[in-house]
mmCIF file of C-alpha atoms in Angstrom:
data_model
loop_
_atom_site.group_PDB
_atom_site.id
_atom_site.type_symbol
_atom_site.label_atom_id
_atom_site.label_comp_id
_atom_site.label_asym_id
_atom_site.label_seq_id
_atom_site.Cartn_x
_atom_site.Cartn_y
_atom_site.Cartn_z
ATOM 1 C CA MET A 1 107.808 57.136 134.124
ATOM 2 C CA THR A 2 110.888 55.066 134.989
ATOM 3 C CA LEU A 3 113.049 57.306 132.870
ATOM 4 C CA LEU A 4 111.757 60.493 134.462
ATOM 5 C CA LEU A 5 112.137 59.120 137.946
ATOM 6 C CA GLY A 6 115.606 57.957 137.049
ATOM 7 C CA ILE A 7 116.429 61.555 136.019
ATOM 8 C CA LEU A 8 115.389 62.717 139.542
ATOM 9 C CA LEU A 9 117.656 60.094 141.138
ATOM 10 C CA ILE A 10 120.727 61.336 139.388
ATOM 11 C CA PRO A 11 122.947 62.941 142.007
ATOM 12 C CA GLY A 12 124.113 66.557 141.788
ATOM 13 C CA CYS A 13 127.761 67.570 141.928
ATOM 14 C CA SER A 14 129.452 65.734 144.874
ATOM 15 C CA GLU A 15 126.009 64.865 146.350
ATOM 16 C CA ALA A 16 124.598 61.453 147.213
ATOM 17 C CA PRO A 17 121.661 60.193 145.159
ATOM 18 C CA GLN A 18 118.299 61.540 146.339
ATOM 19 C CA LEU A 19 115.708 58.972 147.391
ATOM 20 C CA PRO A 20 111.950 59.668 147.046
ATOM 21 C CA VAL A 21 109.960 60.715 150.149
ATOM 22 C CA ASP A 22 106.156 60.633 150.124
ATOM 23 C CA GLU A 23 104.458 63.963 150.713
ATOM 24 C CA GLN A 24 102.654 62.477 153.745
ATOM 25 C CA ALA A 25 106.006 62.346 155.540
ATOM 26 C CA LEU A 26 106.665 66.078 154.902
ATOM 27 C CA SER A 27 105.226 69.055 156.694
ATOM 28 C CA PRO A 28 105.526 72.878 156.306
ATOM 29 C CA ILE A 29 108.086 74.544 158.600
ATOM 30 C CA ASP A 30 109.619 77.990 159.072
ATOM 31 C CA CYS A 31 106.627 79.904 157.676
ATOM 32 C CA SER A 32 106.050 83.590 157.426
ATOM 33 C CA ARG A 33 102.808 85.115 158.707
ATOM 34 C CA GLN A 34 101.014 87.637 156.490
ATOM 35 C CA GLU A 35 97.739 89.502 156.897
ATOM 36 C CA VAL A 36 95.416 89.222 153.886
ATOM 37 C CA TYR A 37 92.042 91.048 154.075
ATOM 38 C CA GLY A 38 92.270 91.043 157.868
ATOM 39 C CA ILE A 39 93.125 87.340 158.103
ATOM 40 C CA TRP A 40 96.552 86.144 159.137
ATOM 41 C CA ILE A 41 97.866 83.334 156.974
ATOM 42 C CA GLU A 42 101.171 81.443 156.815
ATOM 43 C CA THR A 43 103.163 81.901 153.597
ATOM 44 C CA ASP A 44 106.577 81.066 152.193
ATOM 45 C CA CYS A 45 106.683 77.832 154.129
ATOM 46 C CA LEU A 46 109.586 75.457 153.637
ATOM 47 C CA GLU A 47 109.023 71.721 153.185
ATOM 48 C CA GLY A 48 110.286 69.947 156.300
ATOM 49 C CA TYR A 49 111.296 66.355 157.052
ATOM 50 C CA ARG A 50 111.750 65.302 160.694
ATOM 51 C CA GLY A 51 111.885 68.971 161.663
ATOM 52 C CA GLU A 52 114.592 69.993 159.196
ATOM 53 C CA PRO A 53 114.393 71.626 155.790
ATOM 54 C CA PHE A 54 113.958 68.853 153.234
ATOM 55 C CA SER A 55 116.507 67.992 150.530
ATOM 56 C CA GLY A 56 115.424 65.176 148.306
ATOM 57 C CA ILE A 57 112.552 64.104 146.090
ATOM 58 C CA LYS A 58 108.955 64.730 147.176
ATOM 59 C CA THR A 59 106.438 62.262 145.551
ATOM 60 C CA THR A 60 102.640 62.338 145.414
ATOM 61 C CA GLY A 61 100.390 59.447 144.460
ATOM 62 C CA GLN A 62 101.293 56.093 142.942
ATOM 63 C CA PRO A 63 103.091 55.393 139.607
ATOM 64 C CA GLU A 64 100.177 53.313 138.320
ATOM 65 C CA GLY A 65 97.789 56.293 138.687
ATOM 66 C CA PHE A 66 98.342 60.006 139.214
ATOM 67 C CA PHE A 67 101.938 60.554 140.216
ATOM 68 C CA SER A 68 104.207 63.586 140.644
ATOM 69 C CA ALA A 69 107.751 64.035 141.802
ATOM 70 C CA THR A 70 109.698 67.186 142.562
ATOM 71 C CA GLN A 71 113.298 67.797 143.677
ATOM 72 C CA TYR A 72 113.862 69.911 146.828
ATOM 73 C CA HIS A 73 116.902 71.535 148.347
ATOM 74 C CA GLN A 74 116.849 72.983 151.839
ATOM 75 C CA GLY A 75 113.040 72.971 151.869
ATOM 76 C CA LYS A 76 112.605 74.706 148.474
ATOM 77 C CA ARG A 77 111.810 73.235 145.125
ATOM 78 C CA HIS A 78 115.069 73.034 143.245
ATOM 79 C CA GLY A 79 115.628 71.004 140.093
ATOM 80 C CA PHE A 80 113.371 68.914 137.946
ATOM 81 C CA SER A 81 109.616 68.273 138.486
ATOM 82 C CA PHE A 82 107.042 66.222 136.621
ATOM 83 C CA SER A 83 103.516 64.817 136.906
ATOM 84 C CA ALA A 84 101.915 61.871 135.081
ATOM 85 C CA ASN A 85 98.767 59.758 134.961
ATOM 86 C CA GLY A 86 99.972 56.209 134.585
ATOM 87 C CA SER A 87 102.214 56.068 131.501
ATOM 88 C CA ARG A 88 100.980 59.449 130.228
ATOM 89 C CA ILE A 89 103.104 62.475 131.077
ATOM 90 C CA LEU A 90 101.045 65.545 132.131
ATOM 91 C CA SER A 91 103.753 68.150 132.787
ATOM 92 C CA HIS A 92 107.345 68.769 133.584
ATOM 93 C CA ALA A 93 109.224 71.870 134.757
ATOM 94 C CA TRP A 94 112.400 73.220 136.409
ATOM 95 C CA TYR A 95 112.808 75.154 139.637
ATOM 96 C CA HIS A 96 115.640 77.135 141.142
ATOM 97 C CA GLN A 97 115.688 77.950 144.822
ATOM 98 C CA GLY A 98 111.903 77.760 145.071
ATOM 99 C CA VAL A 99 110.815 79.559 141.912
ATOM 100 C CA ARG A 100 110.201 78.407 138.346
ATOM 101 C CA GLU A 101 113.105 78.722 136.045
ATOM 102 C CA GLY A 102 113.435 77.777 132.379
ATOM 103 C CA GLU A 103 110.892 75.787 130.377
ATOM 104 C CA GLN A 104 107.631 74.220 131.628
ATOM 105 C CA LEU A 105 105.599 71.938 129.356
ATOM 106 C CA ASP A 106 102.024 70.723 129.882
ATOM 107 C CA TYR A 107 100.696 67.950 127.581
ATOM 108 C CA HIS A 108 97.372 66.850 126.149
ATOM 109 C CA ALA A 109 96.530 63.679 128.067
ATOM 110 C CA GLN A 110 95.377 61.715 124.994
ATOM 111 C CA SER A 111 97.716 62.765 122.221
ATOM 112 C CA GLN A 112 100.696 63.399 124.489
ATOM 113 C CA ARG A 113 101.520 66.410 122.326
ATOM 114 C CA PRO A 114 102.429 69.771 123.939
ATOM 115 C CA LYS A 115 99.460 71.763 125.269
ATOM 116 C CA ARG A 116 101.183 74.710 126.900
ATOM 117 C CA GLN A 117 104.829 75.834 126.864
ATOM 118 C CA ALA A 118 105.977 78.481 129.227
ATOM 119 C CA ILE A 119 109.375 80.078 129.772
ATOM 120 C CA TYR A 120 110.206 81.432 133.270
ATOM 121 C CA ARG A 121 113.058 83.554 134.620
ATOM 122 C CA GLY A 122 113.328 84.100 138.335
ATOM 123 C CA GLY A 123 109.720 82.928 138.767
ATOM 124 C CA GLU A 124 108.399 85.508 136.290
ATOM 125 C CA THR A 125 106.629 84.323 133.145
ATOM 126 C CA GLN A 126 108.584 85.422 130.051
ATOM 127 C CA ALA A 127 106.586 83.719 127.281
ATOM 128 C CA VAL A 128 103.616 81.322 126.856
ATOM 129 C CA ALA A 129 102.592 79.262 123.837
ATOM 130 C CA LEU A 130 99.390 77.262 123.558
ATOM 131 C CA PHE A 131 98.838 74.286 121.245
ATOM 132 C CA ASN A 132 95.800 72.281 120.097
ATOM 133 C CA GLU A 133 95.356 68.497 120.392
ATOM 134 C CA GLN A 134 97.358 68.014 117.188
ATOM 135 C CA GLY A 135 100.293 69.988 118.552
ATOM 136 C CA ILE A 136 99.698 72.998 116.284
ATOM 137 C CA ILE A 137 100.349 76.363 117.897
ATOM 138 C CA GLU A 138 97.270 78.532 118.519
ATOM 139 C CA ARG A 139 98.587 81.465 120.559
ATOM 140 C CA TYR A 140 101.855 82.975 121.745
ATOM 141 C CA GLN A 141 102.476 85.703 124.349
ATOM 142 C CA ARG A 142 105.632 87.429 125.483
ATOM 143 C CA LEU A 143 105.325 89.135 128.865
ATOM 144 C CA GLU A 144 107.122 91.501 131.202
ATOM 145 C CA GLY A 145 105.506 91.285 134.652
ATOM 146 C CA ASP A 146 101.756 91.702 134.103
ATOM 147 C CA GLU A 147 102.242 93.510 130.762
ATOM 148 C CA ILE A 148 101.858 91.702 127.471
ATOM 149 C CA LEU A 149 104.683 92.904 125.162
ATOM 150 C CA GLU A 150 103.765 90.708 122.262
ATOM 151 C CA SER A 151 100.797 88.459 121.399
ATOM 152 C CA ILE A 152 100.221 86.289 118.339
ATOM 153 C CA THR A 153 97.137 84.238 117.496
ATOM 154 C CA TYR A 154 97.331 81.593 114.809
ATOM 155 C CA GLU A 155 94.995 79.982 112.306
ATOM 156 C CA GLN A 156 95.989 76.403 111.504
ATOM 157 C CA GLY A 157 99.504 77.174 112.627
ATOM 158 C CA ARG A 158 99.767 80.393 110.590
ATOM 159 C CA PRO A 159 100.050 83.836 112.225
ATOM 160 C CA TRP A 160 96.632 85.603 112.182
ATOM 161 C CA THR A 161 96.916 88.608 114.495
ATOM 162 C CA HIS A 162 100.160 89.960 115.927
ATOM 163 C CA LEU A 163 100.149 92.565 118.718
ATOM 164 C CA PHE A 164 103.542 94.138 119.555
ATOM 165 C CA TYR A 165 105.370 97.352 120.445
ATOM 166 C CA HIS A 166 107.510 99.357 118.083
ATOM 167 C CA ASP A 167 109.334 102.568 119.072
ATOM 168 C CA GLY A 168 107.131 102.718 122.206
ATOM 169 C CA GLU A 169 103.930 102.446 120.167
ATOM 170 C CA GLN A 170 101.564 99.467 120.284
ATOM 171 C CA ARG A 171 100.798 98.026 116.832
ATOM 172 C CA GLU A 172 98.711 95.202 115.469
ATOM 173 C CA ARG A 173 99.390 93.141 112.350
ATOM 174 C CA LEU A 174 96.454 91.321 110.810
ATOM 175 C CA ARG A 175 96.908 88.539 108.199
ATOM 176 C CA ARG A 176 94.361 86.677 106.095
ATOM 177 C CA TYR A 177 94.868 83.520 104.066
ATOM 178 C CA PHE A 178 93.317 81.741 101.117
ATOM 179 C CA PRO A 179 91.960 78.181 101.622
ATOM 180 C CA ASP A 180 95.198 76.715 100.315
ATOM 181 C CA GLY A 181 97.181 78.529 102.991
ATOM 182 C CA SER A 182 98.740 81.213 100.824
ATOM 183 C CA LEU A 183 98.726 84.754 102.141
ATOM 184 C CA ALA A 184 95.708 86.877 101.056
ATOM 185 C CA SER A 185 96.515 90.089 102.975
ATOM 186 C CA ASP A 186 98.958 91.544 105.511
ATOM 187 C CA ALA A 187 97.916 94.822 107.239
ATOM 188 C CA LEU A 188 99.600 96.841 110.009
ATOM 189 C CA PHE A 189 97.636 99.142 112.274
ATOM 190 C CA ARG A 190 98.385 101.589 115.077
ATOM 191 C CA LYS A 191 96.523 100.061 117.998
ATOM 192 C CA LYS A 192 95.379 103.196 119.832
ATOM 193 C CA ASP A 193 93.288 104.525 116.978
ATOM 194 C CA LEU A 194 93.349 101.643 114.452
ATOM 195 C CA LYS A 195 95.060 103.894 111.885
ATOM 196 C CA ARG A 196 96.264 101.716 108.982
ATOM 197 C CA LEU A 197 100.006 102.108 108.516
ATOM 198 C CA SER A 198 100.539 99.613 105.705
ATOM 199 C CA GLU A 199 98.756 96.847 103.865
ATOM 200 C CA ILE A 200 99.404 94.498 101.003
ATOM 201 C CA THR A 201 96.839 92.159 99.440
ATOM 202 C CA PHE A 202 97.224 89.344 96.892
ATOM 203 C CA TYR A 203 95.256 87.468 94.265
ATOM 204 C CA ALA A 204 94.894 83.734 94.754
ATOM 205 C CA SER A 205 97.639 83.430 92.081
ATOM 206 C CA GLY A 206 100.121 85.067 94.443
ATOM 207 C CA LYS A 207 100.309 88.349 92.453
ATOM 208 C CA VAL A 208 99.999 91.639 94.296
ATOM 209 C CA LYS A 209 96.495 93.094 94.249
ATOM 210 C CA THR A 210 96.878 96.276 96.349
ATOM 211 C CA ARG A 211 99.682 98.001 98.172
ATOM 212 C CA TYR A 212 99.089 100.722 100.787
ATOM 213 C CA THR A 213 101.599 102.894 102.729
ATOM 214 C CA TYR A 214 101.217 105.717 105.244
ATOM 215 C CA ASP A 215 103.674 108.632 105.647
ATOM 216 C CA ARG A 216 103.581 109.582 109.304
ATOM 217 C CA ALA A 217 105.615 112.795 108.957
ATOM 218 C CA ALA A 218 103.384 114.177 106.183
ATOM 219 C CA ASN A 219 100.207 112.554 107.441
ATOM 220 C CA LEU A 220 99.582 111.304 103.900
ATOM 221 C CA ALA A 221 98.925 107.897 102.382
ATOM 222 C CA ALA A 222 99.317 106.266 99.004
ATOM 223 C CA GLN A 223 97.835 103.158 97.456
ATOM 224 C CA GLN A 224 98.547 101.221 94.268
ATOM 225 C CA THR A 225 96.127 98.627 92.867
ATOM 226 C CA TYR A 226 96.994 96.008 90.240
ATOM 227 C CA TRP A 227 95.047 94.105 87.658
ATOM 228 C CA SER A 228 95.129 90.282 87.887
ATOM 229 C CA ASN A 229 97.546 90.250 84.912
ATOM 230 C CA GLY A 230 100.099 92.191 86.978
ATOM 231 C CA ARG A 231 99.630 95.580 85.306
ATOM 232 C CA LEU A 232 99.206 98.683 87.424
ATOM 233 C CA GLN A 233 95.509 99.506 87.819
ATOM 234 C CA SER A 234 95.539 102.734 89.804
ATOM 235 C CA GLU A 235 97.666 105.120 91.876
ATOM 236 C CA GLN A 236 95.814 107.006 94.601
ATOM 237 C CA GLN A 237 96.923 109.557 97.197
ATOM 238 C CA TYR A 238 95.119 110.373 100.455
ATOM 239 C CA GLY A 239 95.086 112.911 103.253
ATOM 240 C CA PHE A 240 93.348 112.869 106.671
ATOM 241 C CA ASP A 241 90.754 115.457 107.670
ATOM 242 C CA PRO A 242 90.652 113.731 110.183
ATOM 243 C CA LEU A 243 89.248 110.685 108.324
ATOM 244 C CA ILE A 244 90.914 109.479 105.157
ATOM 245 C CA VAL A 245 90.000 111.404 101.986
ATOM 246 C CA ARG A 246 91.353 111.639 98.432
ATOM 247 C CA HIS A 247 94.127 114.226 98.266
ATOM 248 C CA GLY A 248 96.567 114.945 95.462
ATOM 249 C CA GLU A 249 96.941 113.194 92.111
ATOM 250 C CA GLN A 250 94.905 110.109 91.193
ATOM 251 C CA ARG A 251 95.680 107.874 88.221
ATOM 252 C CA SER A 252 94.018 104.772 86.750
ATOM 253 C CA TYR A 253 95.229 102.602 83.877
ATOM 254 C CA CYS A 254 93.811 100.282 81.213
ATOM 255 C CA GLN A 255 93.996 96.569 81.896
ATOM 256 C CA SER A 256 94.728 95.625 78.311
ATOM 257 C CA THR A 257 97.489 98.101 77.432
ATOM 258 C CA GLY A 258 98.597 99.711 80.714
ATOM 259 C CA ALA A 259 97.967 103.143 79.209
ATOM 260 C CA LEU A 260 96.679 106.017 81.366
ATOM 261 C CA GLU A 261 92.917 105.904 81.552
ATOM 262 C CA LYS A 262 92.055 108.725 83.957
ATOM 263 C CA LEU A 263 93.940 111.550 85.648
ATOM 264 C CA ALA A 264 92.347 113.442 88.507
ATOM 265 C CA HIS A 265 93.306 115.897 91.257
ATOM 266 C CA TYR A 266 91.768 116.372 94.718
ATOM 267 C CA GLN A 267 92.264 118.818 97.576
ATOM 268 C CA MET A 268 91.235 117.149 100.842
ATOM 269 C CA GLY A 269 88.298 115.265 99.357
ATOM 270 C CA SER A 270 87.172 117.904 96.871
ATOM 271 C CA GLU A 271 87.826 117.857 93.096
ATOM 272 C CA GLN A 272 90.476 120.495 92.343
ATOM 273 C CA GLY A 273 92.164 121.072 88.983
ATOM 274 C CA ARG A 274 92.065 119.207 85.690
ATOM 275 C CA PHE A 275 90.442 115.843 85.200
ATOM 276 C CA GLU A 276 91.283 113.850 82.054
ATOM 277 C CA TRP A 277 89.841 110.637 80.605
ATOM 278 C CA TYR A 278 91.643 108.602 77.925
ATOM 279 C CA HIS A 279 90.944 105.682 75.590
ATOM 280 C CA CYS A 280 93.153 102.659 76.052
ATOM 281 C CA ASN A 281 95.041 103.564 72.827
ATOM 282 C CA GLY A 282 96.232 106.783 74.550
ATOM 283 C CA ARG A 283 93.897 109.218 72.820
ATOM 284 C CA LEU A 284 92.161 111.806 74.988
ATOM 285 C CA MET A 285 88.417 111.196 75.505
ATOM 286 C CA ASN A 286 87.492 114.373 77.328
ATOM 287 C CA ALA A 287 88.724 116.740 80.088
ATOM 288 C CA LYS A 288 87.064 118.871 82.797
ATOM 289 C CA HIS A 289 88.271 121.513 85.207
ATOM 290 C CA TYR A 290 87.166 121.707 88.866
ATOM 291 C CA ARG A 291 87.509 124.369 91.548
ATOM 292 C CA GLN A 292 86.619 123.404 95.154
ATOM 293 C CA GLY A 293 84.494 120.522 93.981
ATOM 294 C CA VAL A 294 82.620 122.433 91.244
ATOM 295 C CA MET A 295 83.139 121.990 87.506
ATOM 296 C CA VAL A 296 83.882 125.406 86.004
ATOM 297 C CA ASP A 297 83.957 124.536 82.240
ATOM 298 C CA THR A 298 81.256 125.884 79.997
ATOM 299 C CA ARG A 299 81.923 123.333 77.204
ATOM 300 C CA VAL A 300 83.143 119.740 77.299
ATOM 301 C CA ASP A 301 83.841 117.738 74.135
ATOM 302 C CA THR A 302 84.036 113.954 74.090
ATOM 303 C CA LEU A 303 86.085 112.276 71.386
ATOM 304 C CA ASP A 304 86.132 108.651 70.181
ATOM 305 C CA GLU A 305 89.236 106.401 69.877
ATOM 306 C CA SER A 306 90.017 107.959 66.491
ATOM 307 C CA GLY A 307 89.817 111.550 67.792
ATOM 308 C CA HIS A 308 86.379 112.320 66.196
ATOM 309 C CA LEU A 309 83.865 114.438 68.146
ATOM 310 C CA VAL A 310 80.927 112.311 69.315
ATOM 311 C CA LYS A 311 79.411 114.534 72.027
ATOM 312 C CA ARG A 312 79.495 118.227 73.052
ATOM 313 C CA GLU A 313 78.112 119.394 76.426
ATOM 314 C CA LEU A 314 77.406 122.976 77.381
ATOM 315 C CA PHE A 315 77.406 124.013 81.083
ATOM 316 C CA ASP A 316 76.693 127.198 83.037
ATOM 317 C CA GLY A 317 80.194 127.334 84.582
ATOM 318 C CA LYS A 318 78.917 126.067 87.977
ATOM 319 C CA GLY A 319 78.561 122.362 87.065
ATOM 320 C CA LYS A 320 74.960 122.453 85.694
ATOM 321 C CA ARG A 321 74.548 120.939 82.231
ATOM 322 C CA LEU A 322 72.435 123.001 79.841
ATOM 323 C CA GLU A 323 72.630 121.321 76.433
ATOM 324 C CA THR A 324 74.052 118.142 74.825
ATOM 325 C CA PHE A 325 74.866 117.622 71.129
ATOM 326 C CA TYR A 326 75.575 114.178 69.597
ATOM 327 C CA PHE A 327 77.546 113.625 66.350
ATOM 328 C CA ASN A 328 78.094 110.728 63.935
ATOM 329 C CA GLN A 329 81.420 109.529 62.422
ATOM 330 C CA ALA A 330 81.119 112.110 59.652
ATOM 331 C CA GLY A 331 80.920 114.945 62.193
ATOM 332 C CA GLU A 332 77.224 115.571 61.549
ATOM 333 C CA GLN A 333 74.951 116.380 64.439
ATOM 334 C CA VAL A 334 72.380 113.613 64.910
ATOM 335 C CA TYR A 335 70.694 114.501 68.216
ATOM 336 C CA HIS A 336 70.253 117.565 70.412
ATOM 337 C CA GLU A 337 69.150 117.583 74.020
ATOM 338 C CA ARG A 338 68.261 120.705 76.044
ATOM 339 C CA LEU A 339 67.663 120.620 79.857
#
């Protein structure tokens, strides 16, 4: 308290030291009258002392209890201001010609750690940060007038949601964390329709689990997934009709060898083209052809890892299975099923 009051008593350039004056000795002067909801009120009043605009330090209360002090120049707050309760500081701020300017800090009464930090310019709030009792940040906002340009919420001091503008478009970034604090996912959305623009997720080990990107110009998306051992698990392509659907080539891979396991093709959500399945040693298992979501093959053979025929299926060319034949390692038919 003594230190803060000492700061207020420091004279400005070529000015005599300012001595404190209790608020009871001051009175409003030179007010403007303004009509609000049909009632005339006085606004923009200057602080006066003995009939003249006040220059000095206005104090409220007593240092042993609640106490505040603010510098004034020509009736307007100008300079440093603080409030305290006994030895505990509650807030401090700066003013310039009657409006807030620069940093204002409010404190938790018990811990004396920052509770709220605000930055002002010309009386307008530029940014606000909120902190918990331990002094860990919980929220941040950047403003322009009444509009929030950027907003971040935090979980245990880590960014959780981040709302901001990019190229005139409002976006939202959403992060998730593992219990140890390491990043679990980081996703970016277009705020107006929640379209996902990008996302990356991780295993607890820190290795990438999925990676998603959106191509705005083509209105297409792609995603890669990874096994926990770091090998590529799948590659998927998507279109929007208007919701997201499989579109284009789709690939999946074996965890043990990284070899191609499945190849598929889609046309806006419908199977279209050749589908192939492979064993992890690279040998073809079977293949099917689709046209507008319907399998058009009349015969599909399934081979084992050595390339031997183990199953033959007959279809009607419209996706309906008619018969199935099963074979042993010697190529002999061991079972027949007719539907």
